[in-house]
Short mmCIF file of C-alpha atoms and ligand atoms in Angstrom, two decimals:
data_model
loop_
_atom_site.label_atom_id
_atom_site.label_comp_id
_atom_site.label_asym_id
_atom_site.label_seq_id
_atom_site.Cartn_x
_atom_site.Cartn_y
_atom_site.Cartn_z
CA MET Y 1 0.00 0.00 0.00
CA THR Y 2 1.21 3.47 -0.77
CA SER Y 3 -0.23 6.98 -0.71
CA PRO Y 4 1.57 9.30 -3.17
CA GLY Y 5 -1.37 11.76 -2.97
CA ARG Y 6 -3.98 9.07 -2.41
CA ASN Y 7 -4.05 5.40 -1.41
CA PHE Y 8 -3.22 2.59 -3.83
CA VAL Y 9 -2.97 -1.17 -3.26
CA THR Y 10 -0.56 -3.01 -5.56
CA LEU Y 11 0.13 -6.73 -5.85
CA LYS Y 12 3.48 -7.93 -7.14
CA ILE Y 13 3.90 -11.55 -8.27
CA GLU Y 14 7.34 -12.97 -8.93
CA THR Y 15 8.04 -16.21 -10.80
CA ASP Y 16 10.85 -18.69 -10.11
CA ASP Y 17 12.59 -17.27 -13.18
CA GLY Y 18 12.50 -13.80 -11.65
CA VAL Y 19 9.82 -12.33 -13.94
CA THR Y 20 7.56 -9.94 -12.06
CA GLY Y 21 4.01 -8.82 -12.73
CA LEU Y 22 1.96 -6.04 -11.12
CA GLY Y 23 -1.77 -5.81 -10.42
CA ASP Y 24 -3.93 -3.02 -8.97
CA ALA Y 25 -6.23 -3.91 -6.04
CA THR Y 26 -7.22 -0.39 -4.99
CA LEU Y 27 -10.73 -0.06 -3.54
CA ASN Y 28 -11.22 3.55 -2.52
CA GLY Y 29 -11.95 3.81 1.21
CA ARG Y 30 -11.71 0.03 1.79
CA GLU Y 31 -8.06 -0.56 0.88
CA LEU Y 32 -7.08 -2.53 3.99
CA ALA Y 33 -9.82 -5.10 3.38
CA VAL Y 34 -8.47 -5.98 -0.08
CA ALA Y 35 -4.84 -5.97 1.07
CA THR Y 36 -5.72 -8.41 3.86
CA TYR Y 37 -7.85 -10.57 1.55
CA LEU Y 38 -4.83 -10.85 -0.71
CA SER Y 39 -2.12 -11.43 1.86
CA GLU Y 40 -4.11 -13.78 4.09
CA HIS Y 41 -6.30 -15.69 1.65
CA VAL Y 42 -4.91 -15.44 -1.88
CA VAL Y 43 -1.11 -15.33 -1.70
CA PRO Y 44 -0.88 -18.72 0.11
CA LEU Y 45 -2.96 -20.29 -2.69
CA LEU Y 46 -0.75 -18.91 -5.45
CA THR Y 47 2.63 -19.91 -4.12
CA GLY Y 48 4.06 -22.69 -6.29
CA THR Y 49 1.38 -22.53 -9.01
CA ASP Y 50 1.92 -22.09 -12.77
CA PRO Y 51 1.70 -18.34 -13.61
CA HIS Y 52 0.74 -19.09 -17.22
CA ARG Y 53 -2.60 -20.64 -16.22
CA ILE Y 54 -4.49 -17.33 -16.06
CA GLU Y 55 -8.02 -18.59 -16.79
CA ASP Y 56 -7.62 -21.52 -14.42
CA THR Y 57 -6.25 -19.30 -11.66
CA TRP Y 58 -9.13 -16.86 -12.14
CA GLN Y 59 -11.73 -19.62 -11.97
CA SER Y 60 -10.15 -21.23 -8.95
CA LEU Y 61 -10.01 -17.95 -7.00
CA TYR Y 62 -13.60 -17.11 -8.01
CA ARG Y 63 -15.23 -20.53 -7.56
CA GLY Y 64 -12.82 -21.87 -4.96
CA ALA Y 65 -13.71 -19.22 -2.37
CA TYR Y 66 -17.32 -20.47 -2.49
CA TRP Y 67 -18.39 -16.87 -1.57
CA ARG Y 68 -18.75 -15.09 -4.88
CA ARG Y 69 -18.51 -11.59 -6.25
CA GLY Y 70 -18.37 -8.40 -4.18
CA PRO Y 71 -15.93 -5.51 -4.56
CA VAL Y 72 -13.30 -6.77 -2.11
CA THR Y 73 -13.11 -10.25 -3.62
CA MET Y 74 -13.16 -9.02 -7.21
CA ALA Y 75 -10.52 -6.31 -6.68
CA ALA Y 76 -8.25 -8.96 -5.15
CA ILE Y 77 -8.83 -11.37 -8.05
CA ALA Y 78 -8.27 -8.50 -10.51
CA ALA Y 79 -4.84 -7.81 -9.06
CA VAL Y 80 -3.81 -11.45 -9.53
CA ASP Y 81 -5.25 -11.58 -13.04
CA VAL Y 82 -3.46 -8.42 -14.21
CA ALA Y 83 -0.17 -9.46 -12.63
CA LEU Y 84 -0.37 -12.79 -14.47
CA TRP Y 85 -1.17 -11.09 -17.79
CA ASP Y 86 1.78 -8.77 -17.15
CA ILE Y 87 4.04 -11.79 -16.63
CA LYS Y 88 2.74 -13.68 -19.66
CA ALA Y 89 3.21 -10.67 -21.93
CA LYS Y 90 6.70 -10.00 -20.55
CA VAL Y 91 7.67 -13.62 -21.17
CA ALA Y 92 6.30 -13.30 -24.73
CA GLY Y 93 8.24 -10.06 -25.14
CA LEU Y 94 5.06 -8.26 -26.25
CA PRO Y 95 2.89 -5.41 -24.98
CA LEU Y 96 -0.30 -6.87 -23.49
CA TYR Y 97 -2.55 -5.52 -26.25
CA GLN Y 98 -0.82 -7.86 -28.72
CA LEU Y 99 -1.98 -10.86 -26.68
CA LEU Y 100 -5.54 -9.46 -26.70
CA GLY Y 101 -5.74 -9.55 -30.49
CA GLY Y 102 -3.55 -6.60 -31.43
CA LYS Y 103 -4.59 -3.02 -31.92
CA SER Y 104 -7.99 -2.07 -33.34
CA ARG Y 105 -7.10 1.64 -33.40
CA ASP Y 106 -4.05 3.86 -33.22
CA ARG Y 107 -4.83 5.65 -29.99
CA VAL Y 108 -7.38 5.83 -27.20
CA ARG Y 109 -9.79 8.75 -26.96
CA THR Y 110 -10.35 10.08 -23.42
CA TYR Y 111 -12.61 12.41 -21.54
CA GLY Y 112 -11.56 14.71 -18.72
CA HIS Y 113 -13.41 16.34 -15.86
CA ALA Y 114 -14.60 19.93 -15.66
CA HIS Y 115 -16.50 21.34 -12.73
CA GLY Y 116 -17.35 24.65 -11.13
CA SER Y 117 -19.53 25.98 -8.36
CA ASP Y 118 -20.96 28.60 -10.76
CA MET Y 119 -20.95 29.21 -14.53
CA PRO Y 120 -17.77 31.35 -14.75
CA GLU Y 121 -15.85 28.77 -12.72
CA LEU Y 122 -17.27 25.95 -14.85
CA PHE Y 123 -16.37 27.71 -18.12
CA ASP Y 124 -12.79 28.24 -16.84
CA SER Y 125 -12.58 24.58 -15.99
CA ILE Y 126 -13.89 23.49 -19.43
CA ASN Y 127 -11.44 25.84 -21.14
CA ALA Y 128 -8.58 24.39 -19.11
CA ARG Y 129 -9.51 20.87 -20.25
CA ILE Y 130 -9.80 21.97 -23.87
CA ALA Y 131 -6.34 23.57 -23.56
CA GLN Y 132 -5.01 20.22 -22.33
CA GLY Y 133 -6.37 18.65 -25.51
CA TYR Y 134 -9.20 16.60 -24.05
CA PRO Y 135 -11.51 15.64 -26.94
CA ALA Y 136 -14.52 15.14 -24.63
CA ILE Y 137 -15.46 16.65 -21.29
CA ARG Y 138 -17.52 15.60 -18.29
CA VAL Y 139 -19.41 18.57 -16.85
CA GLN Y 140 -20.37 18.70 -13.15
CA THR Y 141 -21.81 21.76 -11.51
CA GLY Y 142 -22.66 23.34 -8.19
CA ILE Y 143 -26.39 23.45 -7.34
CA PRO Y 144 -27.83 26.65 -5.85
CA GLY Y 145 -28.49 26.03 -2.15
CA LEU Y 146 -26.07 23.11 -1.83
CA ARG Y 147 -22.62 23.54 -0.34
CA LYS Y 148 -20.39 21.56 -2.68
CA VAL Y 149 -20.04 20.56 -6.33
CA TYR Y 150 -21.26 17.02 -6.00
CA GLY Y 151 -19.48 13.85 -7.05
CA VAL Y 152 -16.13 15.64 -7.16
CA ARG Y 153 -13.28 15.57 -4.72
CA SER Y 154 -10.67 18.23 -5.24
CA THR Y 155 -8.30 16.98 -2.56
CA LEU Y 156 -7.86 13.80 -0.63
CA ASP Y 157 -10.37 14.00 2.25
CA GLN Y 158 -8.12 12.25 4.69
CA GLY Y 159 -9.38 11.74 8.18
CA VAL Y 160 -10.83 9.28 10.58
CA LEU Y 161 -14.43 9.95 9.56
CA PRO Y 162 -16.05 10.66 6.16
CA VAL Y 163 -17.00 14.20 5.18
CA VAL Y 164 -20.80 14.70 5.11
CA GLU Y 165 -22.24 16.46 2.04
CA ASP Y 166 -25.78 17.68 1.35
CA TRP Y 167 -28.19 16.84 -1.46
CA ASP Y 168 -31.53 17.93 -2.98
CA SER Y 169 -32.64 16.05 -6.11
CA ALA Y 170 -35.39 18.56 -7.01
CA ALA Y 171 -32.96 21.51 -6.94
CA TYR Y 172 -30.49 19.50 -9.01
CA MET Y 173 -33.06 18.56 -11.65
CA ARG Y 174 -34.22 22.16 -11.99
CA HIS Y 175 -30.67 23.46 -12.38
CA VAL Y 176 -28.78 21.01 -14.62
CA PRO Y 177 -30.62 21.53 -17.95
CA ALA Y 178 -29.99 25.29 -17.67
CA VAL Y 179 -26.28 24.61 -17.14
CA PHE Y 180 -26.06 22.49 -20.31
CA GLU Y 181 -27.98 25.16 -22.22
CA GLU Y 182 -25.31 27.71 -21.29
CA VAL Y 183 -22.44 25.31 -21.95
CA ARG Y 184 -23.77 24.47 -25.42
CA ASN Y 185 -24.29 28.17 -26.19
CA GLU Y 186 -20.71 28.93 -25.18
CA PHE Y 187 -18.86 25.89 -26.60
CA GLY Y 188 -21.00 25.00 -29.61
CA PRO Y 189 -22.67 21.78 -30.77
CA ARG Y 190 -19.57 19.67 -31.51
CA LEU Y 191 -17.80 19.24 -28.17
CA PRO Y 192 -18.76 15.82 -26.73
CA LEU Y 193 -20.21 16.44 -23.24
CA LEU Y 194 -20.77 13.88 -20.51
CA HIS Y 195 -22.52 14.11 -17.17
CA ASP Y 196 -22.44 11.91 -14.06
CA VAL Y 197 -25.57 11.73 -11.88
CA HIS Y 198 -23.67 9.52 -9.42
CA HIS Y 199 -26.56 7.19 -8.56
CA ARG Y 200 -28.75 9.96 -7.09
CA LEU Y 201 -32.12 9.82 -8.85
CA THR Y 202 -35.05 7.41 -8.88
CA PRO Y 203 -35.84 5.81 -12.26
CA ILE Y 204 -38.73 8.20 -12.97
CA GLN Y 205 -36.57 11.22 -12.07
CA ALA Y 206 -33.76 9.87 -14.25
CA ALA Y 207 -36.19 9.41 -17.16
CA ARG Y 208 -37.27 13.01 -16.79
CA LEU Y 209 -33.69 14.32 -16.60
CA GLY Y 210 -32.64 12.28 -19.64
CA ARG Y 211 -35.52 13.80 -21.58
CA ASP Y 212 -34.79 17.35 -20.37
CA LEU Y 213 -31.16 16.97 -21.49
CA GLU Y 214 -31.94 15.64 -24.98
CA PRO Y 215 -31.61 19.06 -26.66
CA TYR Y 216 -27.98 19.25 -25.47
CA ASP Y 217 -26.94 16.01 -27.17
CA LEU Y 218 -24.93 14.40 -24.37
CA PHE Y 219 -22.33 11.77 -25.20
CA TRP Y 220 -23.67 9.98 -22.14
CA LEU Y 221 -25.58 10.37 -18.91
CA GLU Y 222 -23.84 8.27 -16.27
CA ASP Y 223 -25.21 6.34 -13.28
CA CYS Y 224 -28.57 8.09 -13.52
CA THR Y 225 -30.07 5.77 -10.89
CA PRO Y 226 -28.61 3.15 -8.51
CA ALA Y 227 -28.36 0.32 -11.03
CA GLU Y 228 -28.40 -2.67 -8.75
CA ASN Y 229 -32.08 -2.22 -9.58
CA GLN Y 230 -31.51 -3.25 -13.19
CA ASP Y 231 -35.28 -3.35 -13.87
CA GLY Y 232 -35.45 0.37 -13.14
CA LEU Y 233 -33.53 1.12 -16.33
CA ARG Y 234 -36.47 -0.07 -18.43
CA LEU Y 235 -38.44 2.94 -17.28
CA VAL Y 236 -35.54 5.30 -18.03
CA ARG Y 237 -34.88 3.77 -21.43
CA ARG Y 238 -38.52 3.90 -22.57
CA ASN Y 239 -38.61 7.62 -21.92
CA THR Y 240 -35.38 9.08 -23.25
CA THR Y 241 -32.91 8.78 -26.12
CA THR Y 242 -30.06 10.30 -24.09
CA PRO Y 243 -27.30 7.63 -24.17
CA LEU Y 244 -26.78 5.91 -20.82
CA ALA Y 245 -23.58 4.69 -19.15
CA ILE Y 246 -23.54 2.43 -16.09
CA GLY Y 247 -21.31 0.11 -14.15
CA GLU Y 248 -18.36 1.67 -12.29
CA VAL Y 249 -19.48 0.04 -9.03
CA PHE Y 250 -20.32 -3.32 -10.63
CA ASN Y 251 -17.98 -6.25 -10.17
CA SER Y 252 -19.49 -9.07 -12.22
CA VAL Y 253 -21.12 -9.71 -15.56
CA PHE Y 254 -24.24 -10.77 -13.67
CA ASP Y 255 -24.71 -7.16 -12.54
CA TYR Y 256 -25.21 -6.32 -16.23
CA GLN Y 257 -27.37 -9.23 -17.34
CA THR Y 258 -30.67 -7.37 -17.82
CA LEU Y 259 -29.00 -4.11 -18.81
CA VAL Y 260 -27.08 -5.69 -21.68
CA ASN Y 261 -29.52 -8.40 -22.77
CA GLU Y 262 -32.33 -5.85 -23.07
CA GLN Y 263 -30.02 -3.17 -24.45
CA LEU Y 264 -31.00 -0.72 -21.70
CA ILE Y 265 -27.65 1.10 -21.72
CA ASP Y 266 -25.10 2.26 -24.31
CA TYR Y 267 -21.78 2.09 -22.41
CA VAL Y 268 -20.43 -0.32 -19.81
CA ARG Y 269 -18.30 1.49 -17.22
CA SER Y 270 -16.42 -1.28 -15.43
CA SER Y 271 -12.71 -1.03 -14.79
CA VAL Y 272 -10.16 -3.83 -14.87
CA THR Y 273 -9.47 -3.20 -11.18
CA HIS Y 274 -13.02 -3.56 -9.86
CA PHE Y 275 -14.30 -6.19 -12.28
CA GLY Y 276 -11.90 -9.04 -11.54
CA GLY Y 277 -9.24 -8.23 -14.13
CA VAL Y 278 -8.59 -8.25 -17.85
CA THR Y 279 -9.99 -11.78 -18.26
CA PRO Y 280 -13.62 -11.05 -17.24
CA LEU Y 281 -13.65 -7.49 -18.60
CA LYS Y 282 -12.74 -8.72 -22.09
CA LYS Y 283 -15.65 -11.18 -21.82
CA LEU Y 284 -18.00 -8.37 -20.73
CA PHE Y 285 -16.97 -6.24 -23.69
CA ASP Y 286 -17.55 -9.14 -26.09
CA PHE Y 287 -21.00 -9.75 -24.53
CA ALA Y 288 -21.78 -6.00 -24.80
CA ALA Y 289 -20.67 -5.99 -28.45
CA LEU Y 290 -23.52 -8.36 -29.32
CA HIS Y 291 -25.88 -5.51 -28.40
CA GLN Y 292 -23.87 -2.65 -29.95
CA ILE Y 293 -22.94 -1.48 -26.47
CA ARG Y 294 -19.49 0.07 -26.16
CA SER Y 295 -16.83 0.42 -23.50
CA GLY Y 296 -16.31 3.42 -21.27
CA ILE Y 297 -13.76 2.23 -18.72
CA HIS Y 298 -13.90 3.96 -15.34
CA GLY Y 299 -10.67 5.93 -14.91
CA PRO Y 300 -10.74 8.12 -11.80
CA GLU Y 301 -7.57 8.89 -9.83
CA ASP Y 302 -8.46 6.03 -7.51
CA ILE Y 303 -7.58 3.45 -10.18
CA SER Y 304 -3.77 3.21 -9.92
CA PRO Y 305 -1.55 3.60 -13.00
CA VAL Y 306 -1.29 -0.22 -12.97
CA GLY Y 307 -5.06 -0.67 -13.35
CA MET Y 308 -5.19 2.25 -15.80
CA ALA Y 309 -2.49 0.71 -18.01
CA ALA Y 310 -4.28 -2.65 -18.11
CA GLY Y 311 -7.44 -0.84 -19.22
CA ILE Y 312 -5.62 1.10 -21.95
CA HIS Y 313 -4.31 -2.16 -23.46
CA LEU Y 314 -7.91 -3.42 -23.62
CA ASP Y 315 -9.13 -0.09 -25.07
CA LEU Y 316 -6.62 -0.37 -27.88
CA ALA Y 317 -7.47 -3.99 -28.65
CA ILE Y 318 -11.27 -4.34 -28.52
CA HIS Y 319 -13.47 -3.40 -31.44
CA ASN Y 320 -16.36 -1.91 -29.44
CA PHE Y 321 -14.27 0.74 -27.68
CA GLY Y 322 -16.22 3.88 -26.75
CA ILE Y 323 -14.14 6.23 -24.62
CA GLN Y 324 -11.71 6.07 -21.69
CA GLU Y 325 -12.02 8.27 -18.61
CA TYR Y 326 -8.67 9.79 -17.65
CA SER Y 327 -8.17 12.17 -14.73
CA GLY Y 328 -4.39 12.15 -14.62
CA TYR Y 329 -2.23 11.65 -11.52
CA THR Y 330 -0.07 13.65 -9.14
CA ASP Y 331 3.60 13.97 -10.22
CA LEU Y 332 4.56 11.79 -7.28
CA THR Y 333 2.17 9.05 -8.44
CA HIS Y 334 3.84 9.06 -11.87
CA GLU Y 335 7.20 8.65 -10.08
CA VAL Y 336 6.03 5.81 -7.83
CA PHE Y 337 4.62 4.00 -10.88
CA PRO Y 338 6.96 4.73 -13.83
CA HIS Y 339 4.95 3.76 -16.92
CA ALA Y 340 5.14 3.29 -20.66
CA PHE Y 341 1.64 4.63 -21.32
CA THR Y 342 1.47 8.16 -22.66
CA PHE Y 343 -1.18 10.87 -22.67
CA THR Y 344 -0.82 13.19 -25.67
CA ASP Y 345 -3.37 15.72 -26.94
CA GLY Y 346 -6.15 14.00 -25.05
CA TYR Y 347 -5.33 10.51 -26.32
CA LEU Y 348 -3.76 7.63 -24.42
CA HIS Y 349 -1.48 4.93 -25.78
CA PRO Y 350 -0.31 1.92 -23.71
CA GLY Y 351 3.23 2.02 -25.15
CA ASP Y 352 5.14 -0.94 -26.50
CA ALA Y 353 7.06 -2.12 -23.45
CA PRO Y 354 6.58 -5.86 -22.85
CA GLY Y 355 3.77 -6.58 -20.37
CA ILE Y 356 1.42 -3.85 -19.17
CA GLY Y 357 4.33 -1.41 -19.10
CA VAL Y 358 4.22 -0.22 -15.48
CA GLU Y 359 6.83 -0.65 -12.77
CA LEU Y 360 6.71 0.11 -9.05
CA ASP Y 361 9.38 2.14 -7.28
CA GLU Y 362 9.08 0.27 -4.02
CA GLN Y 363 11.38 2.56 -2.05
CA LEU Y 364 9.50 5.67 -3.04
CA ALA Y 365 6.18 3.89 -2.43
CA ALA Y 366 7.29 2.93 1.08
CA ALA Y 367 8.21 6.54 1.82
CA HIS Y 368 4.52 7.45 1.35
CA PRO Y 369 2.60 5.00 3.53
CA TYR Y 370 -1.13 4.31 3.60
CA ALA Y 371 -3.18 7.01 5.31
CA PRO Y 372 -6.82 6.36 6.30
CA ALA Y 373 -9.25 8.16 3.95
CA TYR Y 374 -12.93 7.78 3.21
CA LEU Y 375 -15.24 8.87 0.42
CA PRO Y 376 -17.85 11.41 1.57
CA VAL Y 377 -21.36 10.38 2.57
CA ASN Y 378 -24.47 12.24 1.49
CA ARG Y 379 -27.50 13.47 3.43
CA LEU Y 380 -30.70 15.12 2.26
CA LEU Y 381 -31.57 18.51 3.72
CA ASP Y 382 -33.65 16.80 6.46
CA GLY Y 383 -30.73 14.60 7.45
CA THR Y 384 -31.69 11.35 5.62
CA VAL Y 385 -28.77 9.37 4.20
CA HIS Y 386 -28.76 9.42 0.39
CA ASP Y 387 -26.59 7.78 -2.29
CA TRP Y 388 -23.32 9.70 -2.75
C1 LIG N 1 -16.74 8.95 -10.56
C2 LIG N 1 -15.64 8.49 -9.64
O1 LIG N 1 -15.12 8.88 -12.26
C3 LIG N 1 -16.31 8.79 -12.01
O2 LIG N 1 -17.16 8.62 -12.85
O3 LIG N 1 -17.98 8.40 -10.38
O4 LIG N 1 -14.79 9.57 -9.45
C4 LIG N 1 -16.07 7.93 -8.27
O5 LIG N 1 -16.67 8.93 -7.51
C5 LIG N 1 -14.88 7.39 -7.52
O6 LIG N 1 -14.24 6.41 -8.30
C6 LIG N 1 -15.25 6.81 -6.18
O7 LIG N 1 -14.12 6.23 -5.59
MG1 LIG N 2 -18.98 7.95 -12.22
#
């Protein structure tokens, strides 16, 4: 575990021949649980096994635990899976994307985050992202009467207890269409715009918001309602043509079964790190492709450069790529995880180093130890807990 600006959990696997592979097991706010799951329950099972048997290892960790799915389990399995892919690709002397079928495109389109508490601040933030070359931009905004721009953390909220934020869905729904009206007027019709509702609306509210935002031609509306209620998306889908993206908190293909089979969404948002690794995420993307659903891998700062790199290899290789979220990292994080992937003019490339192309500076990592930190929690104006 290391905290070069925020906490990351990294697994390193070493073979008898001295080949090493890295995997990301970071679960924001629950890091110690995954680290312990790995060290106490997974590492003893791996010692002495054949690192080339990736599918078999995945199945034995998934089925062999008897207790299935869940973010802690799947982040731990993901770390093993990615480390083994890293090893296999290094042994082959190839960048991972070559083992996934080779490249389907030359580079990986990203979107960046813009946010502001009011319109001038938001416009400045969008202009800053455009100046950095981002070809698509996620727009989040302050809501009159609420204290904070929601769904955004500017700094690491370290501390023993989570920060409490406030929320009012009615105020939000009244305000957001007006924000997109102004953004479209200022930046024109071509700039791809995204928006994250962060699980806060009911299906009928989400349907209404999707409809209200149709004139502004969003690239996607993300997590419009808590999607463990997959049936709820039928109501949203029937009522709006705004494209929908879901899945950053999912950890298994079964979380998507209704959403994909009934084509209720347009983008699947899972990351390598939280979905059990490259092995199951490639399967999800192939399943999604049957329904013309595309990828939109989750890429916040709480996915480490190791998990990010694994995702970029997949982005380059799959046919039904949509977009990759990329928030960048602190300078120190880039130093702790020296990497072959590049970010140029808003596009990522995994690089051509053998493996996933990320190393870990263990000394530097150790100089920045884990520090307890939680995501905020949300309460309505009367004090009721709400989805954050
Ligand atoms: C967000 C995330 O990137 C996104 O779309 O929803 O920043 C999310 O809040 C964090 O990953 C939570 O750890
Ligand atoms: Mg999100």
